[in-house]
Amino acid sequence: MPARRTVGILGGGQLGRMLAHPAALLGVPLVILDAGLSTPAKQVLAPIPPQTHIDGPFTSSTHIRELAAQCDVLTVEIEHVNADVLEEIEKEGLCEVQPSPRTIRLIQDKYLQKEYLASKGVAVAPFEKVEKTEEGIKGVAARLGLPLMLKARTLAYDGRGNSPLQSVESGDIQKSLEFLGDRPLYAEGWAPFVKEVAVMVVRNTKGEVRSYDAVETIHRESILRVALAPLRAAGKGMENVNERARELAEKAVGCLEGAGIFGVEMFLMEDGSLLLNEIAPRPHNSGHHTIEACSTSQYENHLRAILSLPLGDTSLIVPSAAMINILGVSSSLSDVYAMADAALPIPGAKAHLYGKAESRKARKMGHITITAGSDASLREKMRPVLLAQSDLSASEFIDSLCPPISTGKSHPQPLVGIIMGSDSDLPVMLPATKILDQFGVPYELTITSAHRTPARMVEYAHAARSRGLRVIIAGAGGAAHLPGMVASETSLPVVGVPVKASVLDGVDSLYSIVQMPRGIPTATVGINNSTNAALLAVRILGTSIPAYADAVEKYAKTMEEEVLAKVGVLEELGWDKYVTDKLKK
Amino acid sequence: MPARRTVGILGGGQLGRMLAHPAALLGVPLVILDAGLSTPAKQVLAPIPPQTHIDGPFTSSTHIRELAAQCDVLTVEIEHVNADVLEEIEKEGLCEVQPSPRTIRLIQDKYLQKEYLASKGVAVAPFEKVEKTEEGIKGVAARLGLPLMLKARTLAYDGRGNSPLQSVESGDIQKSLEFLGDRPLYAEGWAPFVKEVAVMVVRNTKGEVRSYDAVETIHRESILRVALAPLRAAGKGMENVNERARELAEKAVGCLEGAGIFGVEMFLMEDGSLLLNEIAPRPHNSGHHTIEACSTSQYENHLRAILSLPLGDTSLIVPSAAMINILGVSSSLSDVYAMADAALPIPGAKAHLYGKAESRKARKMGHITITAGSDASLREKMRPVLLAQSDLSASEFIDSLCPPISTGKSHPQPLVGIIMGSDSDLPVMLPATKILDQFGVPYELTITSAHRTPARMVEYAHAARSRGLRVIIAGAGGAAHLPGMVASETSLPVVGVPVKASVLDGVDSLYSIVQMPRGIPTATVGINNSTNAALLAVRILGTSIPAYADAVEKYAKTMEEEVLAKVGVLEELGWDKYVTDKLKK
């Protein structure tokens, strides 16, 4: 007898399809309720008699009850289901329902959702119920300010329920009301966010909660286009933004009933604070990357959660990942294949097609996940994939995500930070840049001084790891405190370059850098030898990115060949002539 | 119109099931021919009309032709198919067949396979055709020696076709002949291998070939139980064993016709040489780990290859991976679930159940893939999974794979190597071991001298990276050449500890280590400060294993708290008493 309980899913779209794969791996029987014989989920899930998929709407009481009759646990891959029937089924003891029908109902109404979360102390943007009249809207705008977000309380997703109001002129108000249709509305004050952020949270039947690393979500026309993991945010107030986003998301999900995965969307404000935007009580588009990039995908964890199996580890297993949605541009499926096929030649890129029989403009037809050993490599791999998305031809969107790289300037996604106390150290530090250029290592270079800009130095060191840096090279001369002070404020390896100052031949700098107290190491190289500092940085990077270690091996081979060539010339010319011809040049 | 051609698969077992997932992602329609309505592959592949799976044997001409009528390309997930019919279908132009039916036929007969590969210059163990008589077998044994492997030429897999003959006594010969049944036989000289090795090779329709990193395969009773990636092998003759295994496998597959993925099994001999054992013309058990551990799985690459799509990158995307087969122990399916569930609490472990309706002893019911940030962490995660496999209770098998760790001795899967020129340096280097113990870093410690054991030093440095080491800490005093010399022979970062010798207060050692020429860096720490060398190693490891970076941050916090506590005591006691009470102790 199979040890697993049968799960019924209301909805058979792409989220159901992505649930089907871990279900097969875990041996969990799944049954789908959705209209159509060959929805995305039904395609990858042959019903094993006596179980049969159900062809009908997930709002229909009859069909939901027909599903419940075959299953032990019901769950949803879309929240716009009939929550009342689910609650009846739960009360009658026909089936377990996860997450709780009360949670689903609460989330169906975005106003009630927000009101509930705010009552639990979760930070949200200011919001108000709104009457669908000009007077009502003007009143709210007077209190919450402009622009004002008018939002449908129900049946809103992928931008179909949001209308930003720029003025309270009659024409604008009427246009918004028309766009939002006959659904009840509420209003939100504009949150001038710097980034949108999402965290997937899984909660099991005992109420234990685990979150995934936060991702940056990038929308276009209110539809998610790109998600980037891990979240990068630097600057004042951005410390521990990932941890804070996870805490807020866990707190919000902790206020809800029932088990399963939840997608929590947030706004990251300029001062580093976070406001909760909304919660989805199901797998979410901003967690697709977890399939390839995390120990346990959001889909597998949803199944584990609702079946009371142990929750899976949520860690990222790769340094960087991106998810790019493939949106239909027309009715042509060939266009969809072409957009997906852009992933094929890119190492670490994987296309996911949803098997939808019909394409149409802005319909989610698939996505591409890209994993990479670094942010810089990720952006490089993203570019051709983004360029192949017919609706993204607007190059400023692609350039903003994958900016062109200029040599002699700091790379936007550096792995190595070169810092020095003064621009007078620059001539000594430049050879490091040449080596990093030669090895194709993305780096940045700046000036920060232990003595003249101590606050800037500390801020730089604190943010370094979360910005994606893996090594810091610090050059300093005389009472050379920069490398050791930076090492005291970061967990990254810090390579110190003793710069020869005006007296003592650089020995002062060397001792100041190398003789650190027990507890805080610096990796010291020879006096003025920034070449070796960069080569050491490449070796360190080689421990996480094998291509760099291979390149170091090739570099050593080349050095050997160069010396051997000189041996040949020496033999040919004799040493007297060698000195005259070669060394005197 | 869908842009993909339809693929028909002969065979619908677990390999077909694992092909179904990437087929869905790529939008490739698949049709299965196998006996049964709900085989592992058919379960995850609802036929989309007008296509229908076929219920029949993959040896039947009628059924194969029925499949061909619905498809553009035929392929196999098992080689024991009707190759003649496939060849007819290809000749009649009904369907493309990949790999070539001639390759399938060649591989079906292991003797012909070996004869062909040997004729192409591929290294194999000595082998001969054998008559099924005592005299015939004695003759072969006289030439190839004992033990002699008697092997079935056809229909042999999972140990069902191999019988090792220890003597040429009549009773032994009769027992072997009986075990091998009525199939034609051949004999192989015993290859006294130190490891078994496998490489997956993918070849596209243009004959381009790409291989995956080699894995170590560990068999029990001739059935694959564990595969480990990447292959680790150290010692004389083992240089570049991964590259050489890939070359041999690519060469062998290069001799065959047709596109697809091939599993190539080899023997690694004591002197480091490699002998080809056999080839499977299809996805292979030794490549299951590629689903989670590589950029592109063997399954996706098989589909890409036969459909003339670009081949996918084969790189490992994680430092270490293992595959553990779940074998049935009885007819009980609950036992199978229990063995799979051992994976659930382990971070990075993923169970794959095959959905087989019946379990029986030694039947492949599923597998577990484990990925990890290091070999040491991999072995730690493997242990509970292996212990849960009911048929592996024999602890010596588990202990040989996951040996217990003793402190004060070298770890079998070290990340850090601590070396020193002389045992007199040991007291200075011991604090490094305490730090690594404290941070839970697996390390080894040994003595090798630049001047007294130069050959040993070079061998150590050369093997370090391929053995899985990520950092070397080298201590040396006086004319302290060890760190710099080791750095010249490896691409790993080398941390140098200047050991204070009898004169010059350690300055000689410091200069000898830090003042390396441009081109070869050492990361130098303070004189006698092996504590900082170890802390630097932990920081370097933290760039690939985030938990170590987190631990460094916590360590800094603890140091800060300790100092702040002293501040409190100082305020309380006053400085005079502080010196008397605290510092004089």
PDB file of N, CA and C in Angstrom, chain A residues 4 17 21 24-25 42-43 46 295 300 304 337 341 344 348 350 353 465 470 487 490-492 514-517 519-522 524 526-527 529 532 539 543 550 553, chain B residues 4 17 21 24-25 42-43 46 295 300 304 337 341 344 348 350 353 465 470 487 490-492 514-517 519-522 524 526-527 529 532 539 543 550 553:
ATOM      1  N   ARG A   4       1.770   7.267   0.762  1.00  0.00           N
ATOM      2  CA  ARG A   4       1.473   8.696   0.604  1.00  0.00           C
ATOM      3  C   ARG A   4      -0.031   8.935   0.504  1.00  0.00           C
ATOM      4  N   ARG A  17       1.530  22.232 -12.849  1.00  0.00           N
ATOM      5  CA  ARG A  17       2.497  21.453 -13.639  1.00  0.00           C
ATOM      6  C   ARG A  17       3.819  21.336 -12.882  1.00  0.00           C
ATOM      7  N   HIS A  21       5.982  17.543 -10.822  1.00  0.00           N
ATOM      8  CA  HIS A  21       7.295  16.896 -10.904  1.00  0.00           C
ATOM      9  C   HIS A  21       7.782  16.409  -9.534  1.00  0.00           C
ATOM     10  N   ALA A  24       5.824  13.423  -8.377  1.00  0.00           N
ATOM     11  CA  ALA A  24       6.252  12.148  -8.956  1.00  0.00           C
ATOM     12  C   ALA A  24       7.499  11.637  -8.228  1.00  0.00           C
ATOM     13  N   LEU A  25       8.440  12.534  -7.967  1.00  0.00           N
ATOM     14  CA  LEU A  25       9.677  12.117  -7.294  1.00  0.00           C
ATOM     15  C   LEU A  25       9.386  11.561  -5.899  1.00  0.00           C
ATOM     16  N   LYS A  42      -2.189  18.688 -16.286  1.00  0.00           N
ATOM     17  CA  LYS A  42      -2.717  17.373 -16.672  1.00  0.00           C
ATOM     18  C   LYS A  42      -1.805  16.672 -17.685  1.00  0.00           C
ATOM     19  N   GLN A  43      -1.071  17.458 -18.471  1.00  0.00           N
ATOM     20  CA  GLN A  43      -0.192  16.867 -19.477  1.00  0.00           C
ATOM     21  C   GLN A  43       0.909  15.991 -18.874  1.00  0.00           C
ATOM     22  N   ALA A  46      -0.382  11.539 -15.849  1.00  0.00           N
ATOM     23  CA  ALA A  46      -1.405  10.612 -16.333  1.00  0.00           C
ATOM     24  C   ALA A  46      -2.159  10.095 -15.120  1.00  0.00           C
ATOM     25  N   SER A 295      18.165  24.168  -2.560  1.00  0.00           N
ATOM     26  CA  SER A 295      18.160  22.783  -2.092  1.00  0.00           C
ATOM     27  C   SER A 295      16.823  22.098  -2.340  1.00  0.00           C
ATOM     28  N   GLU A 300       8.293  21.448  -4.137  1.00  0.00           N
ATOM     29  CA  GLU A 300       8.481  20.285  -3.272  1.00  0.00           C
ATOM     30  C   GLU A 300       8.146  20.658  -1.827  1.00  0.00           C
ATOM     31  N   ARG A 304       5.608  18.916   0.774  1.00  0.00           N
ATOM     32  CA  ARG A 304       6.070  18.435   2.083  1.00  0.00           C
ATOM     33  C   ARG A 304       5.230  19.058   3.190  1.00  0.00           C
ATOM     34  N   TYR A 337       8.530  29.175 -28.730  1.00  0.00           N
ATOM     35  CA  TYR A 337       9.675  28.260 -28.779  1.00  0.00           C
ATOM     36  C   TYR A 337      10.966  29.037 -29.035  1.00  0.00           C
ATOM     37  N   ASP A 341      14.217  28.967 -26.789  1.00  0.00           N
ATOM     38  CA  ASP A 341      15.446  28.373 -27.323  1.00  0.00           C
ATOM     39  C   ASP A 341      16.670  29.261 -27.125  1.00  0.00           C
ATOM     40  N   LEU A 344      19.072  27.672 -24.791  1.00  0.00           N
ATOM     41  CA  LEU A 344      19.791  26.415 -25.068  1.00  0.00           C
ATOM     42  C   LEU A 344      21.311  26.549 -25.097  1.00  0.00           C
ATOM     43  N   GLY A 348      24.036  26.799 -17.887  1.00  0.00           N
ATOM     44  CA  GLY A 348      23.284  27.113 -16.671  1.00  0.00           C
ATOM     45  C   GLY A 348      21.915  27.700 -16.917  1.00  0.00           C
ATOM     46  N   LYS A 350      18.060  27.236 -18.186  1.00  0.00           N
ATOM     47  CA  LYS A 350      17.101  26.153 -18.429  1.00  0.00           C
ATOM     48  C   LYS A 350      15.732  26.734 -18.765  1.00  0.00           C
ATOM     49  N   LEU A 353       8.930  25.364 -20.537  1.00  0.00           N
ATOM     50  CA  LEU A 353       7.714  25.690 -21.282  1.00  0.00           C
ATOM     51  C   LEU A 353       6.527  25.076 -20.553  1.00  0.00           C
ATOM     52  N   ARG A 465      30.417  41.923   1.633  1.00  0.00           N
ATOM     53  CA  ARG A 465      29.969  40.549   1.375  1.00  0.00           C
ATOM     54  C   ARG A 465      28.570  40.521   0.771  1.00  0.00           C
ATOM     55  N   ARG A 470      33.957  38.988  -3.168  1.00  0.00           N
ATOM     56  CA  ARG A 470      34.525  37.798  -2.511  1.00  0.00           C
ATOM     57  C   ARG A 470      35.934  38.028  -1.979  1.00  0.00           C
ATOM     58  N   ALA A 487      39.781  44.301   7.367  1.00  0.00           N
ATOM     59  CA  ALA A 487      39.616  42.898   7.756  1.00  0.00           C
ATOM     60  C   ALA A 487      38.827  42.771   9.058  1.00  0.00           C
ATOM     61  N   THR A 490      34.877  42.915   8.133  1.00  0.00           N
ATOM     62  CA  THR A 490      34.271  42.045   7.123  1.00  0.00           C
ATOM     63  C   THR A 490      34.719  40.619   7.382  1.00  0.00           C
ATOM     64  N   SER A 491      33.979  39.659   6.848  1.00  0.00           N
ATOM     65  CA  SER A 491      34.413  38.257   6.937  1.00  0.00           C
ATOM     66  C   SER A 491      35.108  37.808   5.656  1.00  0.00           C
ATOM     67  N   LEU A 492      35.219  38.711   4.685  1.00  0.00           N
ATOM     68  CA  LEU A 492      35.908  38.350   3.435  1.00  0.00           C
ATOM     69  C   LEU A 492      37.413  38.277   3.671  1.00  0.00           C
ATOM     70  N   VAL A 514      51.209  42.948   7.988  1.00  0.00           N
ATOM     71  CA  VAL A 514      51.315  41.500   8.221  1.00  0.00           C
ATOM     72  C   VAL A 514      51.204  41.135   9.702  1.00  0.00           C
ATOM     73  N   GLN A 515      51.662  42.034  10.591  1.00  0.00           N
ATOM     74  CA  GLN A 515      51.738  41.666  12.016  1.00  0.00           C
ATOM     75  C   GLN A 515      50.425  41.928  12.759  1.00  0.00           C
ATOM     76  N   MET A 516      49.322  41.467  12.169  1.00  0.00           N
ATOM     77  CA  MET A 516      48.004  41.630  12.795  1.00  0.00           C
ATOM     78  C   MET A 516      47.916  40.768  14.058  1.00  0.00           C
ATOM     79  N   PRO A 517      47.112  41.215  15.026  1.00  0.00           N
ATOM     80  CA  PRO A 517      46.928  40.394  16.233  1.00  0.00           C
ATOM     81  C   PRO A 517      46.163  39.113  15.888  1.00  0.00           C
ATOM     82  N   GLY A 519      43.392  36.642  15.536  1.00  0.00           N
ATOM     83  CA  GLY A 519      41.939  36.864  15.468  1.00  0.00           C
ATOM     84  C   GLY A 519      41.522  37.504  14.161  1.00  0.00           C
ATOM     85  N   ILE A 520      42.354  38.399  13.659  1.00  0.00           N
ATOM     86  CA  ILE A 520      42.016  39.102  12.421  1.00  0.00           C
ATOM     87  C   ILE A 520      43.172  38.943  11.440  1.00  0.00           C
ATOM     88  N   PRO A 521      43.020  38.083  10.430  1.00  0.00           N
ATOM     89  CA  PRO A 521      44.127  37.881   9.501  1.00  0.00           C
ATOM     90  C   PRO A 521      44.080  38.837   8.317  1.00  0.00           C
ATOM     91  N   THR A 522      45.244  39.239   7.834  1.00  0.00           N
ATOM     92  CA  THR A 522      45.339  39.815   6.489  1.00  0.00           C
ATOM     93  C   THR A 522      46.260  38.888   5.689  1.00  0.00           C
ATOM     94  N   THR A 524      49.052  38.975   3.343  1.00  0.00           N
ATOM     95  CA  THR A 524      49.993  40.004   2.918  1.00  0.00           C
ATOM     96  C   THR A 524      50.855  39.506   1.764  1.00  0.00           C
ATOM     97  N   GLY A 526      54.140  40.826  -1.170  1.00  0.00           N
ATOM     98  CA  GLY A 526      55.390  41.589  -1.121  1.00  0.00           C
ATOM     99  C   GLY A 526      55.191  43.093  -1.291  1.00  0.00           C
ATOM    100  N   ILE A 527      56.197  43.841  -0.873  1.00  0.00           N
ATOM    101  CA  ILE A 527      56.131  45.300  -0.932  1.00  0.00           C
ATOM    102  C   ILE A 527      55.945  45.761  -2.379  1.00  0.00           C
ATOM    103  N   ASN A 529      53.889  44.857  -4.465  1.00  0.00           N
ATOM    104  CA  ASN A 529      53.604  43.781  -5.409  1.00  0.00           C
ATOM    105  C   ASN A 529      52.098  43.570  -5.579  1.00  0.00           C
ATOM    106  N   ASN A 532      50.942  40.381  -7.442  1.00  0.00           N
ATOM    107  CA  ASN A 532      50.696  39.160  -6.680  1.00  0.00           C
ATOM    108  C   ASN A 532      49.406  39.228  -5.877  1.00  0.00           C
ATOM    109  N   ARG A 539      43.337  33.268  -7.395  1.00  0.00           N
ATOM    110  CA  ARG A 539      43.403  31.929  -6.793  1.00  0.00           C
ATOM    111  C   ARG A 539      42.262  31.714  -5.800  1.00  0.00           C
ATOM    112  N   THR A 543      38.696  28.957  -5.998  1.00  0.00           N
ATOM    113  CA  THR A 543      38.149  27.926  -5.108  1.00  0.00           C
ATOM    114  C   THR A 543      36.631  27.839  -5.230  1.00  0.00           C
ATOM    115  N   ASP A 550      41.619  27.039 -13.385  1.00  0.00           N
ATOM    116  CA  ASP A 550      42.185  26.567 -14.663  1.00  0.00           C
ATOM    117  C   ASP A 550      43.054  27.651 -15.291  1.00  0.00           C
ATOM    118  N   GLU A 553      46.416  27.889 -13.729  1.00  0.00           N
ATOM    119  CA  GLU A 553      47.302  26.808 -14.191  1.00  0.00           C
ATOM    120  C   GLU A 553      47.893  27.144 -15.564  1.00  0.00           C
TER     121      GLU A 553
ATOM    122  N   ARG B   4       8.559  21.515 -32.406  1.00  0.00           N
ATOM    123  CA  ARG B   4       9.359  20.340 -32.021  1.00  0.00           C
ATOM    124  C   ARG B   4       8.904  19.098 -32.760  1.00  0.00           C
ATOM    125  N   ARG B  17      11.070   7.744 -17.822  1.00  0.00           N
ATOM    126  CA  ARG B  17      10.423   8.679 -16.894  1.00  0.00           C
ATOM    127  C   ARG B  17      11.302   9.929 -16.715  1.00  0.00           C
ATOM    128  N   HIS B  21      10.661  14.485 -18.122  1.00  0.00           N
ATOM    129  CA  HIS B  21      10.652  15.809 -17.485  1.00  0.00           C
ATOM    130  C   HIS B  21      11.300  16.872 -18.379  1.00  0.00           C
ATOM    131  N   ALA B  24       9.112  17.728 -21.302  1.00  0.00           N
ATOM    132  CA  ALA B  24       8.030  18.668 -21.001  1.00  0.00           C
ATOM    133  C   ALA B  24       8.566  20.092 -20.963  1.00  0.00           C
ATOM    134  N   LEU B  25       9.727  20.276 -20.338  1.00  0.00           N
ATOM    135  CA  LEU B  25      10.295  21.631 -20.230  1.00  0.00           C
ATOM    136  C   LEU B  25      10.603  22.199 -21.612  1.00  0.00           C
ATOM    137  N   LYS B  42       5.103   6.290 -18.507  1.00  0.00           N
ATOM    138  CA  LYS B  42       3.736   6.646 -18.926  1.00  0.00           C
ATOM    139  C   LYS B  42       2.997   7.426 -17.839  1.00  0.00           C
ATOM    140  N   GLN B  43       3.376   7.210 -16.576  1.00  0.00           N
ATOM    141  CA  GLN B  43       2.708   7.917 -15.471  1.00  0.00           C
ATOM    142  C   GLN B  43       2.871   9.433 -15.536  1.00  0.00           C
ATOM    143  N   ALA B  46       0.982  12.253 -19.931  1.00  0.00           N
ATOM    144  CA  ALA B  46      -0.353  11.968 -20.440  1.00  0.00           C
ATOM    145  C   ALA B  46      -0.307  12.119 -21.955  1.00  0.00           C
ATOM    146  N   SER B 295      24.927  21.443 -15.148  1.00  0.00           N
ATOM    147  CA  SER B 295      24.209  22.471 -15.921  1.00  0.00           C
ATOM    148  C   SER B 295      23.065  21.868 -16.723  1.00  0.00           C
ATOM    149  N   GLU B 300      18.260  15.666 -20.593  1.00  0.00           N
ATOM    150  CA  GLU B 300      18.021  16.806 -21.480  1.00  0.00           C
ATOM    151  C   GLU B 300      19.002  16.763 -22.647  1.00  0.00           C
ATOM    152  N   ARG B 304      18.320  16.847 -26.632  1.00  0.00           N
ATOM    153  CA  ARG B 304      18.927  17.880 -27.488  1.00  0.00           C
ATOM    154  C   ARG B 304      19.698  17.219 -28.618  1.00  0.00           C
ATOM    155  N   TYR B 337       9.335   3.498   0.313  1.00  0.00           N
ATOM    156  CA  TYR B 337       9.098   4.880   0.755  1.00  0.00           C
ATOM    157  C   TYR B 337       9.992   5.231   1.941  1.00  0.00           C
ATOM    158  N   ASP B 341      12.535   8.273   2.144  1.00  0.00           N
ATOM    159  CA  ASP B 341      12.269   9.358   3.096  1.00  0.00           C
ATOM    160  C   ASP B 341      13.478   9.734   3.933  1.00  0.00           C
ATOM    161  N   LEU B 344      14.653  13.146   3.114  1.00  0.00           N
ATOM    162  CA  LEU B 344      13.875  14.369   3.359  1.00  0.00           C
ATOM    163  C   LEU B 344      14.534  15.356   4.314  1.00  0.00           C
ATOM    164  N   GLY B 348      20.014  19.311   0.605  1.00  0.00           N
ATOM    165  CA  GLY B 348      20.669  18.951  -0.653  1.00  0.00           C
ATOM    166  C   GLY B 348      20.414  17.526  -1.091  1.00  0.00           C
ATOM    167  N   LYS B 350      17.853  14.701  -2.573  1.00  0.00           N
ATOM    168  CA  LYS B 350      16.571  14.632  -3.270  1.00  0.00           C
ATOM    169  C   LYS B 350      16.248  13.202  -3.643  1.00  0.00           C
ATOM    170  N   LEU B 353      11.626   8.692  -6.737  1.00  0.00           N
ATOM    171  CA  LEU B 353      10.958   7.391  -6.793  1.00  0.00           C
ATOM    172  C   LEU B 353      10.487   7.159  -8.230  1.00  0.00           C
ATOM    173  N   ARG B 465      44.709  20.191  -5.700  1.00  0.00           N
ATOM    174  CA  ARG B 465      43.406  20.680  -6.194  1.00  0.00           C
ATOM    175  C   ARG B 465      42.489  19.521  -6.562  1.00  0.00           C
ATOM    176  N   ARG B 470      41.150  23.139  -0.911  1.00  0.00           N
ATOM    177  CA  ARG B 470      40.905  24.499  -1.419  1.00  0.00           C
ATOM    178  C   ARG B 470      41.924  25.509  -0.925  1.00  0.00           C
ATOM    179  N   ALA B 487      53.356  27.098  -3.753  1.00  0.00           N
ATOM    180  CA  ALA B 487      52.527  27.989  -4.569  1.00  0.00           C
ATOM    181  C   ALA B 487      52.905  27.903  -6.041  1.00  0.00           C
ATOM    182  N   THR B 490      50.948  24.726  -7.624  1.00  0.00           N
ATOM    183  CA  THR B 490      49.497  24.544  -7.496  1.00  0.00           C
ATOM    184  C   THR B 490      48.812  25.848  -7.860  1.00  0.00           C
ATOM    185  N   SER B 491      47.521  25.758  -8.195  1.00  0.00           N
ATOM    186  CA  SER B 491      46.746  26.984  -8.425  1.00  0.00           C
ATOM    187  C   SER B 491      45.944  27.372  -7.193  1.00  0.00           C
ATOM    188  N   LEU B 492      46.050  26.591  -6.123  1.00  0.00           N
ATOM    189  CA  LEU B 492      45.328  26.930  -4.890  1.00  0.00           C
ATOM    190  C   LEU B 492      45.978  28.113  -4.194  1.00  0.00           C
ATOM    191  N   VAL B 514      57.147  36.296   2.107  1.00  0.00           N
ATOM    192  CA  VAL B 514      56.295  37.364   1.550  1.00  0.00           C
ATOM    193  C   VAL B 514      56.854  37.966   0.258  1.00  0.00           C
ATOM    194  N   GLN B 515      58.195  37.974   0.147  1.00  0.00           N
ATOM    195  CA  GLN B 515      58.796  38.701  -0.982  1.00  0.00           C
ATOM    196  C   GLN B 515      58.919  37.834  -2.243  1.00  0.00           C
ATOM    197  N   MET B 516      57.811  37.157  -2.592  1.00  0.00           N
ATOM    198  CA  MET B 516      57.800  36.302  -3.777  1.00  0.00           C
ATOM    199  C   MET B 516      57.907  37.152  -5.037  1.00  0.00           C
ATOM    200  N   PRO B 517      58.474  36.599  -6.114  1.00  0.00           N
ATOM    201  CA  PRO B 517      58.517  37.353  -7.363  1.00  0.00           C
ATOM    202  C   PRO B 517      57.120  37.522  -7.941  1.00  0.00           C
ATOM    203  N   GLY B 519      54.114  37.016 -10.089  1.00  0.00           N
ATOM    204  CA  GLY B 519      53.675  35.825 -10.820  1.00  0.00           C
ATOM    205  C   GLY B 519      53.188  34.715  -9.894  1.00  0.00           C
ATOM    206  N   ILE B 520      53.846  34.602  -8.736  1.00  0.00           N
ATOM    207  CA  ILE B 520      53.480  33.526  -7.793  1.00  0.00           C
ATOM    208  C   ILE B 520      53.231  34.151  -6.430  1.00  0.00           C
ATOM    209  N   PRO B 521      51.973  34.281  -6.025  1.00  0.00           N
ATOM    210  CA  PRO B 521      51.706  34.919  -4.732  1.00  0.00           C
ATOM    211  C   PRO B 521      51.662  33.922  -3.579  1.00  0.00           C
ATOM    212  N   THR B 522      52.114  34.348  -2.421  1.00  0.00           N
ATOM    213  CA  THR B 522      51.760  33.647  -1.186  1.00  0.00           C
ATOM    214  C   THR B 522      50.995  34.648  -0.324  1.00  0.00           C
ATOM    215  N   THR B 524      50.757  35.869   3.112  1.00  0.00           N
ATOM    216  CA  THR B 524      51.598  35.765   4.302  1.00  0.00           C
ATOM    217  C   THR B 524      50.900  36.349   5.523  1.00  0.00           C
ATOM    218  N   GLY B 526      51.373  36.946  10.043  1.00  0.00           N
ATOM    219  CA  GLY B 526      52.411  37.372  10.972  1.00  0.00           C
ATOM    220  C   GLY B 526      53.304  36.221  11.442  1.00  0.00           C
ATOM    221  N   ILE B 527      54.464  36.586  11.946  1.00  0.00           N
ATOM    222  CA  ILE B 527      55.447  35.598  12.402  1.00  0.00           C
ATOM    223  C   ILE B 527      54.848  34.727  13.506  1.00  0.00           C
ATOM    224  N   ASN B 529      52.189  33.197  13.589  1.00  0.00           N
ATOM    225  CA  ASN B 529      50.755  33.406  13.802  1.00  0.00           C
ATOM    226  C   ASN B 529      49.935  32.411  12.977  1.00  0.00           C
ATOM    227  N   ASN B 532      46.130  33.048  12.734  1.00  0.00           N
ATOM    228  CA  ASN B 532      45.614  33.882  11.656  1.00  0.00           C
ATOM    229  C   ASN B 532      45.641  33.161  10.309  1.00  0.00           C
ATOM    230  N   ARG B 539      38.189  32.175   6.073  1.00  0.00           N
ATOM    231  CA  ARG B 539      37.617  33.255   5.254  1.00  0.00           C
ATOM    232  C   ARG B 539      37.605  32.877   3.780  1.00  0.00           C
ATOM    233  N   THR B 543      34.158  32.009   0.977  1.00  0.00           N
ATOM    234  CA  THR B 543      33.738  32.548  -0.327  1.00  0.00           C
ATOM    235  C   THR B 543      33.021  31.483  -1.158  1.00  0.00           C
ATOM    236  N   ASP B 550      29.570  33.070   7.648  1.00  0.00           N
ATOM    237  CA  ASP B 550      28.698  33.385   8.789  1.00  0.00           C
ATOM    238  C   ASP B 550      29.429  33.127  10.105  1.00  0.00           C
ATOM    239  N   GLU B 553      31.810  35.837  11.000  1.00  0.00           N
ATOM    240  CA  GLU B 553      31.111  37.014  11.532  1.00  0.00           C
ATOM    241  C   GLU B 553      30.764  36.806  13.011  1.00  0.00           C
TER     242      GLU B 553
END
